[in-house]
Short mmCIF file of C-alpha atoms in Angstrom, two decimals:
data_model
loop_
_atom_site.label_atom_id
_atom_site.label_comp_id
_atom_site.label_asym_id
_atom_site.label_seq_id
_atom_site.Cartn_x
_atom_site.Cartn_y
_atom_site.Cartn_z
CA UNK A 372 12.65 -19.10 0.67
CA UNK A 373 14.32 -22.21 2.45
CA UNK A 374 15.07 -22.07 6.25
CA UNK A 375 17.74 -19.56 7.07
CA UNK A 376 21.46 -20.87 7.25
CA UNK A 377 24.37 -18.85 8.98
CA UNK A 378 27.55 -19.48 6.37
CA UNK A 379 28.70 -16.33 5.04
CA UNK A 380 28.06 -17.59 1.43
CA UNK A 381 24.48 -18.52 2.41
CA UNK A 382 23.87 -15.29 3.93
CA UNK A 383 25.17 -13.39 0.90
CA UNK A 384 22.83 -15.57 -1.40
CA UNK A 385 20.03 -14.62 0.99
CA UNK A 386 20.46 -11.27 0.73
CA UNK A 387 20.88 -11.00 -3.05
CA UNK A 388 17.54 -12.70 -3.57
CA UNK A 389 15.85 -10.26 -1.02
CA UNK A 390 17.23 -7.24 -2.74
CA UNK A 391 16.15 -8.70 -5.83
CA UNK A 392 12.79 -9.29 -4.64
CA UNK A 393 12.42 -5.80 -2.98
CA UNK A 394 13.78 -4.11 -6.18
CA UNK A 395 11.07 -5.82 -8.39
CA UNK A 396 8.38 -5.10 -6.09
CA UNK A 397 9.35 -1.46 -5.52
CA UNK A 398 9.92 -0.86 -9.33
CA UNK A 399 5.93 -2.14 -9.72
CA UNK A 400 4.59 -0.17 -7.16
CA UNK A 401 6.68 2.81 -8.54
CA UNK A 402 5.67 1.32 -12.20
CA UNK A 403 9.24 1.33 -13.44
CA UNK A 404 11.84 -0.74 -14.65
CA UNK A 405 13.49 -2.23 -11.60
CA UNK A 406 16.91 -0.98 -12.44
CA UNK A 407 15.81 2.55 -12.34
CA UNK A 408 15.24 1.64 -8.44
CA UNK A 409 18.41 2.40 -6.36
CA UNK A 410 18.98 -0.01 -3.39
CA UNK A 411 20.51 2.53 -1.64
CA UNK A 412 18.08 5.29 -1.55
CA UNK A 413 15.70 5.77 1.50
CA UNK A 414 12.07 4.33 0.40
CA UNK A 415 10.39 7.44 1.01
CA UNK A 416 13.04 9.40 -1.19
CA UNK A 417 11.86 6.59 -4.14
CA UNK A 418 8.60 7.71 -4.05
CA UNK A 419 6.60 5.21 -1.44
CA UNK A 420 4.58 6.26 1.11
CA UNK A 421 4.20 4.68 4.70
CA UNK A 422 1.61 2.55 3.84
CA UNK A 423 3.00 1.42 0.79
CA UNK A 424 6.77 0.91 2.94
CA UNK A 425 4.79 -1.46 5.17
CA UNK A 426 2.96 -3.17 2.83
CA UNK A 427 6.37 -4.19 1.48
CA UNK A 428 7.44 -5.00 4.91
CA UNK A 429 5.12 -8.04 5.26
CA UNK A 430 5.27 -9.10 1.73
CA UNK A 431 9.01 -9.61 2.81
CA UNK A 432 7.84 -11.50 5.66
CA UNK A 433 6.00 -13.40 3.37
CA UNK A 434 8.57 -13.78 0.30
CA UNK A 435 11.54 -14.55 3.19
CA UNK A 436 9.29 -16.52 5.55
CA UNK A 437 11.05 -15.13 8.47
CA UNK A 438 9.08 -12.67 11.24
CA UNK A 439 9.59 -9.20 10.28
CA UNK A 440 8.33 -6.03 12.80
CA UNK A 441 6.61 -3.32 10.36
CA UNK A 442 9.07 -0.95 11.70
CA UNK A 443 11.85 -2.74 10.28
CA UNK A 444 11.80 -0.24 7.14
CA UNK A 445 11.71 2.78 9.13
CA UNK A 446 14.97 1.18 11.12
CA UNK A 447 16.87 -0.25 7.92
CA UNK A 448 15.05 2.43 5.52
CA UNK A 449 16.87 1.28 2.39
CA UNK A 450 16.47 -2.24 0.11
CA UNK A 451 20.08 -2.79 0.89
CA UNK A 452 20.06 -2.04 4.46
CA UNK A 453 16.62 -4.04 4.93
CA UNK A 454 17.80 -7.12 2.81
CA UNK A 455 20.97 -7.41 5.11
CA UNK A 456 19.11 -7.49 7.83
CA UNK A 457 16.63 -9.94 6.86
CA UNK A 458 19.23 -12.09 5.84
CA UNK A 459 20.95 -12.24 9.24
CA UNK A 460 17.73 -13.36 10.93
#
């Protein structure tokens, strides 16, 4: 991804990309179609283990190019919450 931009439109676009990335990765981990993954469901309720959630945070850091603490997925426990947080970093 590109350098962080702070315009509202850029933030929304970044958030959409992050949501798509995370939804796709969660679907792959759960072996389901992406449209079966709720972006508003808590990661553990989706069926992810704590190890998978921490790994997802690391993958999100690589994808976004931004530093993301492993605990972020506990403070922002849904795809929607996590994407909004990272997009604003």
